[in-house]
């Protein structure tokens, strides 16, 4: 049994532990939390040889720097296009690599993306709340946020050399700037003109952007008289319009109920795309029927499963790869020998 | 069962609306349906979120869809379910003083009552835990006296302290986290709703009744001493 200790020398805001999230607690006001970009979180774990829902560190555009102060282990990084430096050397933004005692690792915002994931070959010792390490950012419950001086302790670590190298990126994601939504459930509070505005306008993400949601700027959708509707359940992806007409898209740490009307709800595939956008990026909303939304999700679930199965395959060590080639050419030679 | 509306929510949920206006009878119907679903969970159901007038059914879209979920829930409308569990009476302390009650004056103006009359009216209410919502441990209490009912603000205000006792319309709640709210802040409570006990992480059960008891500033300060805010 080997352990590794990583000491954080710098962490931006909203750098947190996240497993895949806690389902089933919304009735107590607790959203699932978990990764803002679920596929990238699963990819970092899967390419490293972990189960897809293992605890990883979610890194915001604020970035993370750490040093391995004891032990050694393999790590996986995926999500967005972050700048990753290991021991002063730039490595792939989506890759699996080793960190030895004394090595420093820095992950900083790059050209695109708001969230990257750092997964660990071993068991991360992070606090659990309601059975999960997923951090609910507003309360800090769960694994919690990492700060300068924090340590990440990983037990049962190993080096998985056969997995080192770049991680193939998903090629099947829907376009980011055309976000598919199902109308409602409270579209009845909006006039036809406002609904038309909502679907024809371009909206810009503002800097009011955290794990709970992102406020948009664009045409206002002011409704009269809907301010006193009873608080009712909300889900990840709800587009809620406050009394001032400003829409907010709710994300992983969303509130579980609210009394402002929801004009539309972003479908599950596209909400993680929205989460990966940045302040000042633009998007528009495209209507999709509930039936088509389910069909689209079923199709993309297959793509995701095939993708994760592919990156789960070890690449093999250099020796193994050479050996494989010899065996193959040997077999071919045998076949063609008369 | 009166007219029920079903609203699809994205690819993965269905909102079941039992009526338009909050009433104890309607909330009881929502909770009855929630118990019926829990006893006979439809295929693909992930979780239900009961609220005052409606219930959200979250499902796995790889297993089921909105139509199948609607049919499964409709078939449970007349299902036999056990009686509602009997609630416990809980006491919640509240201090109405100074900076702990920043909207007390505005509520007093809006309701045409003195601040002291607002406080007494709030204390006179018999509240019931109707649902949890918004954030961890946010228990929505129904039963704000009619004369004290004020609308929520047009937009939420950020960073309102944990413990704040807030009202909007017929509802009251004790905030468990420092978060935004658009409700009116009339006091602050030292009572912990969110607990570290893993067997009972939340003080209230839905259906519990709540009485508020007034405490002075020094008692409030003593009770919250050393606590993180």
Coordinates of C-alpha atoms in Angstrom, one line a residue:
Chain A
X1 CA 0.0 0.0 0.0
X2 CA 1.5 3.3 -1.0
X3 CA 0.2 6.8 -0.4
X4 CA 0.9 10.2 -2.0
X5 CA 0.5 13.7 -0.6
X6 CA 0.1 16.7 -2.9
X7 CA 0.4 20.1 -1.4
X8 CA -1.6 23.0 -3.0
X9 CA 0.5 26.1 -3.4
X10 CA -2.2 28.1 -5.2
X11 CA -5.9 27.6 -5.9
X12 CA -8.4 30.0 -7.6
X13 CA -11.9 30.3 -6.3
X14 CA -14.2 27.3 -6.9
X15 CA -11.6 24.6 -7.1
X16 CA -13.4 21.7 -5.4
X17 CA -13.5 18.0 -4.9
X18 CA -16.3 16.4 -7.0
X19 CA -17.4 12.8 -7.4
X20 CA -20.3 12.2 -9.9
X21 CA -22.8 13.8 -7.5
X22 CA -25.6 12.8 -5.0
X23 CA -28.9 12.0 -6.6
X24 CA -32.1 11.6 -4.5
X25 CA -31.7 14.5 -2.0
X26 CA -33.5 17.3 -3.9
X27 CA -36.5 16.8 -1.5
X28 CA -34.2 18.2 1.2
X29 CA -33.1 21.1 -0.9
X30 CA -29.9 19.4 -1.9
X31 CA -29.0 19.4 -5.6
X32 CA -26.9 16.7 -7.1
X33 CA -23.8 18.9 -7.4
X34 CA -21.0 16.9 -9.0
X35 CA -19.0 18.0 -12.1
X36 CA -20.1 21.0 -14.1
X37 CA -18.9 19.1 -17.2
X38 CA -19.8 15.5 -16.5
X39 CA -18.2 13.9 -19.6
X40 CA -14.8 15.5 -19.0
X41 CA -14.8 14.4 -15.4
X42 CA -15.7 10.9 -16.5
X43 CA -13.0 11.1 -19.3
X44 CA -10.2 12.1 -16.8
X45 CA -11.1 9.1 -14.6
X46 CA -11.7 6.6 -17.3
X47 CA -8.5 7.2 -19.3
X48 CA -6.6 6.8 -16.0
X49 CA -8.3 3.4 -15.5
X50 CA -10.7 4.6 -12.7
X51 CA -14.4 4.1 -12.5
X52 CA -16.0 7.2 -14.1
X53 CA -17.6 8.5 -10.9
X54 CA -14.4 8.6 -8.8
X55 CA -13.5 11.7 -6.8
X56 CA -11.6 14.2 -8.9
X57 CA -10.6 17.9 -8.4
X58 CA -12.6 20.3 -10.5
X59 CA -10.5 23.3 -11.5
X60 CA -12.0 26.6 -12.4
X61 CA -10.4 29.3 -14.6
X62 CA -8.7 30.5 -11.4
X63 CA -6.3 27.6 -11.8
X64 CA -4.4 25.2 -9.4
X65 CA -0.8 24.7 -8.6
X66 CA 0.5 21.9 -6.4
X67 CA 3.6 19.9 -5.6
X68 CA 3.9 16.2 -4.9
X69 CA 5.6 16.1 -1.4
X70 CA 5.5 12.4 -0.9
X71 CA 4.9 9.3 -2.9
X72 CA 4.3 9.1 -6.7
X73 CA 1.2 8.4 -8.8
X74 CA -0.4 8.7 -12.2
X75 CA -2.9 11.5 -12.8
X76 CA -5.4 12.2 -15.5
X77 CA -6.4 15.7 -16.7
X78 CA -9.3 16.6 -19.1
X79 CA -11.8 19.3 -19.8
X80 CA -11.7 22.6 -21.8
X81 CA -8.3 23.7 -23.2
X82 CA -6.3 24.4 -20.0
X83 CA -2.5 25.0 -19.9
X84 CA -0.9 22.1 -18.0
X85 CA 2.7 22.2 -16.8
X86 CA 4.4 19.3 -15.1
X87 CA 7.9 19.8 -13.7
X88 CA 8.3 23.0 -15.7
X89 CA 7.3 21.3 -19.0
X90 CA 4.1 21.8 -20.9
X91 CA 2.0 18.6 -21.4
X92 CA -1.3 17.9 -23.1
X93 CA -4.5 19.5 -21.7
X94 CA -6.1 16.1 -22.0
X95 CA -3.5 13.6 -20.8
X96 CA -2.5 10.9 -18.4
X97 CA 1.0 11.3 -16.8
X98 CA 3.0 10.6 -13.6
X99 CA 3.9 12.9 -10.8
X100 CA 6.9 12.0 -8.6
X101 CA 8.0 13.4 -5.3
X102 CA 9.2 16.9 -5.8
X103 CA 7.4 17.4 -9.1
X104 CA 5.2 20.5 -9.5
X105 CA 2.0 20.6 -11.4
X106 CA 0.3 23.8 -12.6
X107 CA -3.1 23.9 -14.4
X108 CA -4.2 27.3 -15.6
X109 CA -7.0 28.6 -17.9
X110 CA -6.1 28.3 -21.5
X111 CA -7.8 29.4 -24.7
X112 CA -11.2 27.8 -24.0
X113 CA -13.2 26.2 -21.2
X114 CA -14.2 27.0 -17.7
X115 CA -13.6 23.7 -15.9
X116 CA -10.9 21.0 -16.0
X117 CA -10.7 17.8 -14.0
X118 CA -7.7 16.2 -12.3
X119 CA -8.2 12.5 -11.5
X120 CA -5.9 10.4 -9.3
X121 CA -4.7 6.8 -9.6
X122 CA -5.6 5.8 -6.1
X123 CA -8.3 6.7 -3.5
X124 CA -8.7 10.4 -2.7
X125 CA -9.3 11.0 1.0
X126 CA -11.9 13.8 0.9
X127 CA -14.8 14.4 3.4
X128 CA -18.2 13.0 2.4
X129 CA -21.6 14.6 3.0
X130 CA -24.7 12.5 2.5
X131 CA -22.4 9.7 1.1
X132 CA -20.7 11.8 -1.5
X133 CA -17.5 13.9 -1.9
X134 CA -19.3 16.1 -4.5
X135 CA -18.9 19.7 -3.1
X136 CA -22.0 21.9 -2.8
X137 CA -20.2 25.2 -3.4
X138 CA -22.6 27.6 -1.5
X139 CA -22.3 25.6 1.7
X140 CA -18.9 23.9 1.2
X141 CA -20.5 20.6 2.2
X142 CA -18.9 17.5 0.7
X143 CA -15.2 17.3 -0.1
X144 CA -14.9 21.1 0.0
X145 CA -12.9 23.7 -1.7
X146 CA -9.1 23.5 -2.1
X147 CA -7.1 26.5 -0.9
X148 CA -3.4 27.4 -0.8
X149 CA -1.9 25.2 1.9
X150 CA -4.5 22.4 1.5
X151 CA -3.2 18.9 1.0
X152 CA -4.6 16.2 -1.2
X153 CA -4.1 12.8 0.3
X154 CA -4.3 9.8 -2.0
X155 CA -4.0 6.2 -0.7
X156 CA -3.4 3.0 -2.6
X157 CA -1.7 4.9 -5.4
X158 CA 0.0 3.5 -8.4
X159 CA 1.8 4.5 -11.5
X160 CA -0.1 3.3 -14.6
X161 CA 2.5 3.7 -17.3
X162 CA 0.5 1.8 -19.8
X163 CA -2.1 4.6 -19.7
X164 CA 0.3 7.6 -20.0
X165 CA -0.1 9.8 -23.0
X166 CA -2.8 12.0 -24.6
X167 CA -6.5 11.4 -24.1
X168 CA -8.5 11.5 -27.3
X169 CA -11.1 14.3 -27.0
X170 CA -14.8 13.7 -27.7
X171 CA -15.7 14.6 -31.3
X172 CA -19.5 14.3 -31.1
X173 CA -20.5 17.2 -28.8
X174 CA -23.3 19.4 -30.1
X175 CA -22.4 23.0 -31.0
X176 CA -21.9 25.2 -27.9
X177 CA -23.5 28.4 -29.1
X178 CA -26.9 26.9 -30.1
X179 CA -28.4 25.6 -26.9
X180 CA -31.3 23.2 -27.2
X181 CA -34.2 23.8 -24.8
X182 CA -37.6 22.3 -24.1
X183 CA -40.1 25.1 -23.7
X184 CA -41.5 25.5 -20.1
X185 CA -42.6 24.4 -17.6
X186 CA -43.8 28.0 -16.9
X187 CA -43.8 29.5 -20.4
X188 CA -47.5 30.3 -19.9
X189 CA -46.5 33.4 -17.9
X190 CA -44.8 34.9 -21.0
X191 CA -46.5 36.6 -23.9
X192 CA -46.0 35.2 -27.5
X193 CA -43.8 38.2 -28.2
X194 CA -41.5 37.5 -25.3
X195 CA -41.3 33.8 -26.2
X196 CA -40.4 34.8 -29.8
X197 CA -37.8 37.2 -28.4
X198 CA -36.3 34.5 -26.3
X199 CA -35.8 32.2 -29.2
X200 CA -34.6 34.8 -31.7
X201 CA -32.2 36.8 -29.5
X202 CA -28.6 36.3 -28.8
X203 CA -27.7 36.2 -25.1
X204 CA -24.3 36.8 -23.6
X205 CA -23.0 35.1 -20.5
X206 CA -22.2 37.6 -17.8
X207 CA -19.5 37.4 -15.0
X208 CA -22.3 36.4 -12.6
X209 CA -21.3 32.8 -13.2
X210 CA -20.6 30.2 -10.6
X211 CA -21.6 26.6 -9.9
X212 CA -25.2 27.6 -9.1
X213 CA -25.9 29.3 -12.4
X214 CA -25.0 31.9 -15.0
X215 CA -26.8 35.1 -15.5
X216 CA -27.3 36.2 -19.1
X217 CA -27.5 39.6 -20.6
X218 CA -29.7 40.3 -23.6
X219 CA -33.3 41.3 -24.3
X220 CA -35.3 41.4 -21.0
X221 CA -38.3 39.1 -20.6
X222 CA -40.4 41.1 -18.2
X223 CA -43.6 39.4 -17.0
X224 CA -46.3 41.1 -15.0
X225 CA -47.9 39.4 -12.1
X226 CA -46.0 36.2 -12.0
X227 CA -43.8 37.2 -9.1
X228 CA -46.0 35.5 -6.5
X229 CA -46.3 32.0 -8.1
X230 CA -45.7 29.3 -5.4
X231 CA -42.1 28.1 -5.1
X232 CA -41.8 25.0 -7.2
X233 CA -39.2 22.5 -8.1
X234 CA -36.3 23.5 -10.4
X235 CA -33.8 21.3 -12.2
X236 CA -30.3 21.7 -13.6
X237 CA -30.8 23.5 -16.9
X238 CA -33.8 25.6 -15.9
X239 CA -33.8 29.1 -17.5
X240 CA -35.4 31.1 -14.8
X241 CA -36.5 34.7 -15.4
X242 CA -36.4 37.0 -12.4
X243 CA -38.8 39.9 -11.9
X244 CA -36.5 42.3 -13.6
X245 CA -36.7 40.2 -16.8
X246 CA -33.2 38.9 -16.7
X247 CA -32.8 35.1 -17.4
X248 CA -30.4 32.9 -15.5
X249 CA -29.4 29.4 -16.5
X250 CA -29.2 27.1 -13.5
X251 CA -26.2 24.7 -13.3
X252 CA -24.8 21.9 -11.1
X253 CA -25.4 23.5 -7.7
X254 CA -28.8 24.9 -8.7
X255 CA -31.4 25.8 -6.1
X256 CA -34.0 23.0 -5.9
X257 CA -37.1 25.3 -6.0
X258 CA -37.9 28.8 -6.9
X259 CA -40.8 31.1 -7.4
X260 CA -39.7 32.9 -10.6
X261 CA -41.1 31.4 -13.8
X262 CA -39.0 29.1 -15.9
X263 CA -39.4 29.9 -19.6
X264 CA -37.5 26.9 -20.8
X265 CA -35.1 24.1 -19.7
X266 CA -31.8 23.2 -21.4
X267 CA -31.5 19.5 -22.3
X268 CA -28.9 17.4 -20.4
X269 CA -26.3 17.2 -23.2
X270 CA -26.2 20.9 -23.8
X271 CA -26.1 22.1 -20.2
X272 CA -22.6 20.9 -19.6
X273 CA -21.6 22.7 -22.8
X274 CA -23.1 25.9 -21.4
X275 CA -21.1 25.3 -18.2
X276 CA -17.9 25.2 -20.2
X277 CA -18.5 28.6 -21.8
X278 CA -17.0 31.8 -20.4
X279 CA -18.3 35.2 -19.5
X280 CA -18.8 37.3 -22.7
X281 CA -19.4 34.1 -24.8
X282 CA -22.7 34.3 -26.8
X283 CA -25.4 31.7 -27.2
X284 CA -28.9 31.4 -28.6
X285 CA -31.7 29.1 -27.6
X286 CA -33.2 26.6 -30.0
X287 CA -36.5 24.9 -29.3
X288 CA -36.7 21.1 -29.3
X289 CA -39.8 19.0 -28.5
X290 CA -39.7 16.8 -25.4
X291 CA -39.9 13.7 -27.6
X292 CA -37.0 14.7 -29.8
X293 CA -35.0 15.7 -26.7
X294 CA -35.3 12.2 -25.4
X295 CA -34.3 10.7 -28.8
X296 CA -31.2 13.0 -29.0
X297 CA -30.1 12.0 -25.4
X298 CA -30.5 8.3 -26.2
X299 CA -28.4 8.8 -29.4
X300 CA -25.6 10.7 -27.6
X301 CA -25.6 8.3 -24.7
X302 CA -24.4 5.7 -27.1
X303 CA -21.7 8.0 -28.5
X304 CA -20.6 8.7 -24.9
X305 CA -20.5 5.1 -23.9
X306 CA -18.4 4.2 -27.0
X307 CA -16.1 7.1 -26.4
X308 CA -15.5 6.2 -22.7
X309 CA -15.0 2.5 -23.6
X310 CA -12.4 3.5 -26.2
X311 CA -10.3 5.7 -23.9
X312 CA -10.6 3.1 -21.1
X313 CA -8.3 0.8 -23.1
X314 CA -4.7 1.0 -21.8
X315 CA -2.3 2.1 -24.5
X316 CA 0.3 -0.4 -23.2
X317 CA 4.0 0.2 -22.3
X318 CA 6.5 1.0 -25.1
X319 CA 7.8 -2.6 -24.7
X320 CA 4.3 -4.1 -25.0
X321 CA 3.5 -1.9 -28.0
X322 CA 6.7 -3.1 -29.8
X323 CA 6.0 -6.7 -28.8
X324 CA 2.4 -6.4 -30.2
X325 CA 3.7 -5.1 -33.5
X326 CA 6.2 -8.0 -33.7
X327 CA 3.5 -10.6 -33.0
X328 CA 1.2 -9.0 -35.6
X329 CA 3.9 -8.9 -38.3
X330 CA 4.9 -12.4 -37.3
X331 CA 1.4 -13.7 -37.7
X332 CA 1.0 -12.0 -41.0
X333 CA 4.4 -13.5 -42.1
X334 CA 3.1 -16.9 -41.1
X335 CA -0.1 -16.5 -42.9
X336 CA 1.6 -15.6 -46.1
X337 CA 4.3 -18.3 -45.9
X338 CA 3.3 -21.0 -48.3
Chain B
X1 CA -58.5 14.3 -7.9
X2 CA -59.1 17.8 -9.5
X3 CA -57.7 18.8 -12.9
X4 CA -54.0 17.8 -13.0
X5 CA -51.5 19.3 -15.5
X6 CA -48.3 17.6 -16.7
X7 CA -45.4 19.8 -18.0
X8 CA -42.4 18.2 -19.6
X9 CA -39.1 19.5 -18.2
X10 CA -36.1 19.1 -20.6
X11 CA -35.4 15.5 -21.5
X12 CA -35.4 14.2 -18.0
X13 CA -38.3 15.3 -15.8
X14 CA -42.0 15.8 -15.6
X15 CA -43.7 18.5 -13.4
X16 CA -47.1 17.3 -12.1
X17 CA -49.2 20.3 -11.1
X18 CA -52.2 19.5 -8.9
X19 CA -53.6 23.0 -8.6
X20 CA -52.8 26.7 -8.9
X21 CA -52.9 28.1 -5.4
X22 CA -51.2 27.1 -2.2
X23 CA -53.5 25.5 0.3
X24 CA -53.0 23.0 3.1
X25 CA -55.4 20.6 1.3
X26 CA -53.5 20.8 -2.0
X27 CA -50.1 20.3 -0.3
X28 CA -51.6 17.3 1.5
X29 CA -52.6 15.9 -1.9
X30 CA -49.1 16.5 -3.3
X31 CA -47.6 14.6 -0.3
X32 CA -50.1 11.8 -0.7
X33 CA -49.1 11.4 -4.4
X34 CA -45.5 11.5 -3.3
X35 CA -46.1 8.6 -0.9
X36 CA -48.0 6.7 -3.6
X37 CA -45.1 7.1 -6.0
X38 CA -42.6 6.0 -3.3
X39 CA -44.6 2.9 -2.7
X40 CA -44.8 2.0 -6.4
X41 CA -41.9 3.7 -8.1
X42 CA -42.4 3.8 -11.9
X43 CA -39.6 2.3 -14.0
X44 CA -36.8 4.8 -14.6
X45 CA -37.7 7.1 -11.8
X46 CA -34.7 8.8 -10.2
X47 CA -36.3 10.9 -7.6
X48 CA -39.4 13.0 -6.8
X49 CA -39.3 16.5 -5.4
X50 CA -42.6 17.4 -3.7
X51 CA -43.5 21.1 -3.4
X52 CA -46.7 23.0 -2.3
X53 CA -48.8 22.6 -5.4
X54 CA -46.8 20.3 -7.6
X55 CA -44.2 17.5 -7.7
X56 CA -41.2 17.1 -10.0
X57 CA -40.5 13.5 -11.2
X58 CA -36.9 13.2 -12.4
X59 CA -36.3 10.2 -14.6
X60 CA -33.6 8.5 -16.6
X61 CA -34.4 9.3 -20.3
X62 CA -32.5 6.1 -21.4
X63 CA -35.2 4.1 -19.6
X64 CA -38.4 6.0 -19.9
X65 CA -39.9 9.2 -21.3
X66 CA -42.4 11.9 -20.4
X67 CA -45.4 10.0 -21.8
X68 CA -44.6 6.8 -20.0
X69 CA -43.9 8.7 -16.7
X70 CA -47.2 10.6 -17.0
X71 CA -49.2 7.3 -17.6
X72 CA -47.4 5.7 -14.6
X73 CA -48.2 8.6 -12.3
X74 CA -51.8 8.9 -13.5
X75 CA -52.3 5.3 -12.5
X76 CA -51.3 6.1 -9.0
X77 CA -53.8 8.9 -8.4
X78 CA -56.3 6.6 -6.8
X79 CA -53.8 4.2 -5.2
X80 CA -54.3 3.3 -1.6
X81 CA -51.6 4.9 0.6
X82 CA -51.1 5.0 4.3
X83 CA -52.0 8.1 6.4
X84 CA -49.6 11.1 6.5
X85 CA -47.0 10.6 9.3
X86 CA -47.9 12.7 12.4
X87 CA -45.6 15.7 12.6
X88 CA -43.6 16.9 15.7
X89 CA -43.9 20.4 17.1
X90 CA -40.6 22.3 16.8
X91 CA -39.5 25.5 18.5
X92 CA -37.4 27.9 16.6
X93 CA -35.8 30.9 18.4
X94 CA -35.7 34.3 16.6
X95 CA -34.2 37.7 17.4
X96 CA -35.9 40.7 15.7
X97 CA -33.3 43.4 16.6
X98 CA -31.3 46.0 14.7
X99 CA -29.1 44.7 11.9
X100 CA -30.5 41.2 12.2
X101 CA -33.9 42.5 10.8
X102 CA -33.0 44.8 8.0
X103 CA -36.5 44.7 6.3
X104 CA -38.6 45.0 9.5
X105 CA -39.2 48.7 8.8
X106 CA -40.2 48.1 5.2
X107 CA -42.6 45.3 6.2
X108 CA -44.0 47.5 8.9
X109 CA -44.7 50.3 6.3
X110 CA -46.1 47.8 3.7
X111 CA -48.5 46.2 6.2
X112 CA -49.4 49.5 8.0
X113 CA -48.4 48.1 11.4
X114 CA -45.8 49.1 13.9
X115 CA -42.6 47.0 13.9
X116 CA -43.7 45.6 17.3
X117 CA -47.1 44.6 15.9
X118 CA -45.3 42.9 12.9
X119 CA -43.2 40.9 15.4
X120 CA -46.2 39.9 17.5
X121 CA -48.1 38.9 14.4
X122 CA -45.1 36.8 13.2
X123 CA -44.9 35.1 16.7
X124 CA -48.7 34.4 16.7
X125 CA -48.5 32.3 13.5
X126 CA -48.9 28.5 13.6
X127 CA -46.5 27.3 10.9
X128 CA -46.3 24.0 9.1
X129 CA -43.3 22.5 7.2
X130 CA -44.7 22.2 3.7
X131 CA -41.6 21.3 1.9
X132 CA -37.8 21.7 1.6
X133 CA -36.5 23.7 -1.3
X134 CA -34.1 26.1 -2.8
X135 CA -31.0 25.1 -0.8
X136 CA -29.9 22.4 1.7
X137 CA -32.2 22.5 4.7
X138 CA -34.4 25.4 3.5
X139 CA -37.7 24.3 5.0
X140 CA -40.7 26.3 3.6
X141 CA -43.2 27.1 6.4
X142 CA -46.7 27.9 5.5
X143 CA -48.9 29.9 7.9
X144 CA -47.8 33.5 7.7
X145 CA -50.9 35.5 9.0
X146 CA -52.8 37.2 6.1
X147 CA -52.2 40.7 7.4
X148 CA -48.4 40.0 7.4
X149 CA -48.2 38.7 3.8
X150 CA -45.9 40.8 1.6
X151 CA -44.6 40.1 -1.9
X152 CA -41.0 39.1 -2.6
X153 CA -38.6 41.7 -4.0
X154 CA -38.3 42.0 -7.8
X155 CA -34.8 40.5 -7.7
X156 CA -32.8 38.5 -5.1
X157 CA -30.2 40.3 -2.9
X158 CA -26.9 38.5 -2.6
X159 CA -25.1 37.3 0.6
X160 CA -27.9 37.3 3.1
X161 CA -26.7 35.7 6.3
X162 CA -27.4 32.2 7.4
X163 CA -30.1 32.1 10.1
X164 CA -32.1 35.0 8.6
X165 CA -35.8 34.6 9.1
X166 CA -37.5 35.7 5.9
X167 CA -41.1 36.0 4.7
X168 CA -42.8 36.3 1.3
X169 CA -46.6 35.8 0.7
X170 CA -47.9 33.0 3.0
X171 CA -44.5 31.5 3.5
X172 CA -41.7 31.9 6.0
X173 CA -38.3 30.2 6.2
X174 CA -35.1 30.2 8.2
X175 CA -32.1 30.4 5.9
X176 CA -29.5 27.7 6.6
X177 CA -26.7 29.2 4.4
X178 CA -25.5 32.6 3.5
X179 CA -27.1 33.0 0.1
X180 CA -29.2 35.3 -2.1
X181 CA -32.8 35.8 -1.3
X182 CA -35.6 38.0 -2.6
X183 CA -37.7 37.5 0.5
X184 CA -38.0 40.1 3.4
X185 CA -35.7 39.7 6.3
X186 CA -37.5 40.3 9.6
X187 CA -35.1 38.6 12.1
X188 CA -32.4 36.0 12.7
X189 CA -32.5 32.6 14.3
X190 CA -29.8 30.9 16.4
X191 CA -31.6 27.5 16.0
X192 CA -29.6 25.1 13.8
X193 CA -31.8 23.5 11.1
X194 CA -28.8 21.9 9.3
X195 CA -27.2 19.4 11.7
X196 CA -24.0 17.5 11.7
X197 CA -25.8 14.3 12.8
X198 CA -25.6 11.9 9.9
X199 CA -28.7 10.1 11.0
X200 CA -30.8 13.3 11.0
X201 CA -29.0 15.9 9.0
X202 CA -32.1 18.2 8.8
X203 CA -34.1 19.3 11.9
X204 CA -37.6 19.2 10.4
X205 CA -39.6 16.6 8.7
X206 CA -42.2 17.7 6.3
X207 CA -45.5 17.9 8.2
X208 CA -43.9 19.1 11.5
X209 CA -45.4 22.2 13.1
X210 CA -43.3 25.2 14.1
X211 CA -43.6 27.9 16.8
X212 CA -41.3 30.8 16.9
X213 CA -40.0 32.1 20.3
X214 CA -38.5 35.6 20.6
X215 CA -35.0 36.0 22.1
X216 CA -33.2 39.3 22.8
X217 CA -29.9 40.3 21.3
X218 CA -27.7 39.2 24.1
X219 CA -29.3 35.7 24.2
X220 CA -28.8 35.5 20.4
X221 CA -25.2 36.5 20.7
X222 CA -24.6 33.9 23.4
X223 CA -26.2 31.1 21.5
X224 CA -24.2 31.8 18.3
X225 CA -20.9 32.6 20.0
X226 CA -18.0 30.8 18.3
X227 CA -20.1 29.7 15.4
X228 CA -19.0 30.2 11.9
X229 CA -21.2 32.5 9.9

